[in-house]
C-alpha positions as a printed Julia matrix, in Angstrom:
334×3 Matrix{Float64}:
  9.48   28.23   10.55
 11.86   25.29   11.0
 13.38   24.33    7.64
 14.62   20.83    6.86
 16.48   19.62    3.78
 17.41   16.3     2.26
 21.02   15.34    2.95
 23.32   16.86    0.33
 24.4    14.38   -2.31
 26.79   14.27   -5.24
 25.42   13.45   -8.7
 28.04   11.61  -10.77
 26.28   10.36  -13.91
 22.85    9.99  -15.5
 21.73    7.23  -17.91
 18.43    7.66  -19.72
 17.86    3.97  -20.4
 19.16    0.55  -19.51
 18.35   -2.7   -21.31
 20.42   -5.03  -19.15
 20.17   -5.66  -15.4
 22.7    -4.4   -12.86
 23.05   -5.34   -9.21
 24.97   -2.44   -7.67
 28.0    -3.17   -5.5
 26.16   -1.74   -2.48
 23.39   -4.34   -2.81
 26.04   -7.06   -3.12
 28.06   -5.69   -0.19
 25.08   -5.99    2.16
 24.65   -9.58    0.96
 21.07   -9.19   -0.23
 21.38  -11.65   -3.16
 22.2   -14.39   -0.63
 18.68  -14.01    0.77
 16.63  -13.74   -2.42
 16.09  -17.49   -2.8
 14.19  -17.33    0.5
 12.67  -13.86    0.41
 12.87  -10.56   -1.43
 10.9    -8.72    1.23
  7.42   -9.89    0.24
  4.63   -8.36    2.3
  6.85   -5.84    4.11
  5.73   -2.22    4.03
  8.51    0.34    3.58
  7.84    4.03    4.15
 10.02    6.63    2.44
  9.9    10.32    3.41
 11.62   12.2     0.62
 11.06   14.18   -2.6
  8.52   11.73   -4.01
  9.16    9.12   -6.7
  9.16    8.77  -10.49
  5.84    6.93  -10.6
  6.23    5.68  -14.18
  9.68    4.16  -13.7
  9.62    0.53  -14.92
 11.74   -0.61  -11.98
  9.46    1.06   -9.41
  5.89    1.39  -10.68
  4.98   -2.13   -9.6
  6.41   -1.65   -6.13
  4.52    1.53   -5.19
  1.62    0.59   -2.93
  0.53    4.14   -2.08
  1.75    7.7    -1.92
  0.85   11.17   -0.71
  2.1    14.72   -1.2
  2.5    17.08    1.77
  4.32   19.82   -0.16
  2.76   22.79   -1.96
  4.28   21.56   -5.21
  1.88   19.94   -7.69
 -0.4    18.93   -4.82
 -2.34   16.28   -6.71
  0.6    13.91   -7.07
  3.64   12.56   -5.25
  5.75   12.76   -8.42
  9.46   13.45   -7.89
 10.98   16.57   -9.51
 14.3    16.37   -7.7
 15.58   12.81   -8.19
 16.69   12.12   -4.64
 13.55   10.24   -3.63
 13.51    8.13   -6.79
 17.14    7.13   -6.27
 16.44    6.17   -2.65
 13.35    4.16   -3.62
 15.3     2.17   -6.2
 18.0     1.24   -3.71
 15.32   -0.18   -1.44
 13.02   -1.94   -3.87
 13.82   -1.69   -7.59
 12.29   -4.79   -9.18
 14.32   -7.75  -10.38
 12.82   -7.69  -13.86
 15.77   -8.4   -16.14
 16.47   -4.73  -16.85
 17.72   -1.64  -15.03
 18.78   -2.1   -11.42
 17.76   -4.34   -8.52
 17.05   -3.08   -5.01
 17.94   -4.74   -1.73
 14.35   -5.92   -1.15
 12.87   -6.02   -4.67
  9.45   -7.33   -3.64
  8.83   -5.05   -0.67
  5.96   -2.54   -0.84
  6.73    1.17   -1.03
  4.67    3.87    0.7
  5.88    7.24   -0.55
  5.4    10.36    1.57
  6.48   13.38   -0.47
  7.57   15.92    2.14
 10.38   17.67    0.25
  9.9    19.84   -2.83
 12.0    20.16   -5.97
 14.62   22.19   -4.08
 14.96   19.44   -1.47
 13.5    21.56    1.34
 10.52   21.26    3.65
  9.2    22.35    7.04
  8.5    20.35   10.17
  4.76   20.2     9.48
  5.26   18.12    6.32
  7.55   15.69    8.15
  5.05   15.32   10.99
  2.18   14.68    8.55
  4.31   12.15    6.68
  5.12   10.15    9.78
  1.51   10.09   10.96
  0.39    9.01    7.47
  2.93    6.18    7.46
  1.84    5.11   10.94
 -1.74    4.92    9.64
 -0.5     2.78    6.74
  1.09    0.41    9.27
  4.51    0.43    7.64
  7.24   -1.73    9.14
 10.2     0.58    8.52
 10.66    4.23    7.53
 13.61    5.54    5.52
 14.62    9.13    6.36
 17.5    10.34    4.18
 17.46   13.88    5.55
 19.01   15.76    8.43
 18.81   18.9    10.54
 21.24   20.17   13.22
 18.39   21.2    15.51
 15.84   19.38   17.62
 12.87   20.34   19.77
 10.47   18.48   22.09
  7.64   17.98   19.59
 10.05   16.43   17.06
 11.55   14.13   19.69
  8.09   13.06   20.85
  7.01   12.31   17.29
  9.98   10.0    16.68
  9.38    8.29   20.02
  5.71    7.77   19.14
  6.55    6.17   15.78
  9.05    3.86   17.46
  6.48    2.85   20.07
  4.16    1.9    17.21
  6.68   -0.79   16.24
  8.25    1.02   13.29
 12.0     0.75   12.72
 13.4     4.18   11.85
 16.47    4.27    9.58
 18.16    7.67    9.16
 21.08    9.21    7.3
 23.95   10.18    9.58
 24.46   13.24    7.38
 27.18   14.63    5.13
 28.75   17.21    7.44
 31.93   15.31    8.32
 34.11   18.18    7.13
 32.7    20.31    9.95
 34.35   18.31   12.73
 33.15   15.93   15.43
 29.61   15.45   16.71
 28.1    16.49   13.38
 25.38   13.83   13.13
 22.06   15.63   12.88
 18.43   14.81   13.63
 16.52   12.53   13.34
 19.59   10.24   13.19
 20.72   11.5    16.58
 17.57   10.43   18.42
 17.91    7.27   20.54
 14.98    5.62   18.76
 16.54    5.84   15.29
 19.38    3.94   13.6
 22.02    6.24   12.1
 23.7     5.01    8.91
 27.2     5.98    7.76
 28.48    5.7     4.19
 31.48    3.69    2.98
 32.99    3.17   -0.47
 33.59    0.0    -2.46
 36.74   -0.61   -0.37
 34.75   -0.28    2.87
 36.39    3.02    3.79
 34.16    5.59    5.44
 33.45    8.65    3.31
 35.26   11.86    4.21
 31.93   13.7     4.05
 30.22   11.35    6.5
 29.07   13.0     9.73
 30.63   11.75   12.95
 29.34   11.24   16.48
 28.35    8.82   19.23
 25.07    8.1    17.43
 26.84    6.43   14.46
 25.52    2.88   14.43
 25.71    0.99   11.12
 27.65    1.41    7.88
 26.6     0.63    4.31
 27.78    1.5     0.82
 27.0     5.11   -0.03
 29.56    6.26   -2.6
 28.92    6.01   -6.36
 25.65    4.1    -5.97
 23.77    3.3    -9.18
 19.98    3.45   -8.9
 16.75    4.71  -10.46
 16.35    8.39  -11.34
 14.04   10.88  -13.05
 12.58   10.38  -16.55
 12.65    6.59  -16.12
 16.44    6.82  -16.06
 19.31    5.87  -13.78
 22.03    7.8   -11.97
 25.12    7.42   -9.82
 24.85    9.38   -6.56
 26.92    9.58   -3.38
 25.88   10.4     0.19
 24.68    8.92    3.45
 21.27    9.28    1.78
 22.28    6.35   -0.44
 23.63    4.19    2.39
 20.45    4.6     4.43
 18.07    2.79    2.01
 20.49   -0.14    1.8
 19.91   -0.71    5.51
 16.19    0.0     5.1
 16.03   -2.73    2.46
 17.96   -5.06    4.75
 15.38   -4.43    7.47
 12.64   -5.44    5.02
 14.47   -8.72    4.37
 14.92   -9.33    8.11
 11.24   -8.66    8.75
 10.18  -11.01    5.96
 12.42  -13.75    7.37
 10.9   -13.22   10.81
  7.39  -13.61    9.43
  8.29  -16.71    7.42
 10.12  -18.47   10.23
  8.38  -17.24   13.38
  5.05  -15.91   12.08
  5.5   -12.45   13.54
  7.15   -9.11   12.84
 10.32   -8.23   14.71
 10.31   -5.27   17.08
 12.56   -2.26   16.45
 14.73   -3.41   19.37
 15.15   -6.85   17.83
 16.0    -5.39   14.43
 18.56   -3.1    16.03
 20.24   -6.01   17.82
 20.5    -8.04   14.62
 21.94   -5.09   12.7
 24.5    -4.42   15.42
 25.58   -8.02   15.95
 26.08   -9.11   12.34
 28.64   -6.49   11.42
 32.21   -6.34   10.25
 34.25   -4.07   12.5
 35.86   -1.79    9.92
 37.91    0.35   12.29
 39.28   -2.36   14.58
 38.14   -0.25   17.52
 34.74   -1.79   18.17
 31.94    0.75   18.02
 33.31    4.14   16.98
 32.0     7.54   15.94
 32.38    7.04   12.18
 31.55    3.41   11.31
 29.36    2.68   14.32
 29.46   -1.09   14.88
 30.59   -1.54   11.29
 29.29   -2.94    8.01
 26.11   -5.02    8.25
 25.99   -8.01    5.9
 23.71  -11.0     5.41
 26.91  -12.86    4.53
 27.93  -12.69    8.18
 24.56  -14.11    9.2
 25.01  -17.03    6.8
 28.47  -17.68    8.23
 27.32  -17.29   11.84
 29.95  -14.57   12.15
 29.2   -11.68   14.49
 30.84   -9.2    16.81
 30.71   -9.58   20.57
 26.97   -9.78   21.13
 27.38   -8.81   24.77
 29.01   -5.51   23.81
 26.24   -4.79   21.32
 23.59   -5.85   23.8
 25.01   -3.7    26.57
 25.1    -0.61   24.37
 21.55   -1.12   23.13
 20.25   -1.83   26.63
 21.8     1.4    27.85
 20.08    3.35   25.06
 16.62    1.84   24.95
 16.25   -0.7    27.77
 16.2    -3.85   25.62
 14.96   -6.99   27.34
 18.07   -9.21   27.4
 15.96  -12.38   27.27
 15.59  -11.95   23.51
 19.33  -12.34   22.87
 19.6   -16.08   22.32
 16.43  -16.18   20.21
 17.75  -13.48   17.93
 21.23  -14.94   17.54
 19.8   -18.36   16.67
 16.94  -17.05   14.59
 18.68  -16.43   11.28
 21.23  -19.24   11.34
């Protein structure tokens, strides 16, 4: 049996209640509040494969469109008994309701596939069922804050199939940076996915962050405040926390595409936008820790982007992007 686990994370603090509203620095760093006057991700379907969700949480209950449980744990519900999935869900879509926290895309719709049990472990079968379920639900983006060092043809084919269905796949790079180079696991290492690295409030990559050629985008992932078990809140660290920031950003991008051009963006188009509108944090261009750098809606608003030809060339080499979409995409969000 092939065993998978959610990416290891560090729990810093738990709050059992919150009467005021907090916008975490990670949500601000990605520039999400700049977009909320236009869209908060309305109508965009976000899939999350994780440990489930705290279904009664006041910041999340109104955002959950559907859910399913593919574990052997409490099979009648997709309730979270670990906390990881609830924290991830809040980063994506916690409601702006005057209390608690606010997610990147606070009006997006969550589709929760519980594939990991209380211990944070699962097998390939649960992941496969989760992805097929989310395909059937016609989600626009899937968040996968988990990692494995191993791959096999059936897994690769599954990811390719989901991508061909028009779903953008956002994955944690992993937290194995202490183990040397080329430590990014799967599914983040597949060509069809977007691997997310974690940085701190000073935009420095985390020491624990996995490294490798697949590193693509960075987002805040250290000391992130979000929803947790028992209708509470917690501060967690890990690439698992950076990943849903980018997933939420994809929901905003998709909503903007629908509003302005009356269609959803393809995974290739989303990837190009994420890669172009980045801040190069290493000064080296694309590298094996930050990827292209820190994505921010602030750079879109300023018309500030890295060399689009470099980004385009890299993406074309990986997935054969049609270069005719370049000018449309660069102009689209100005």
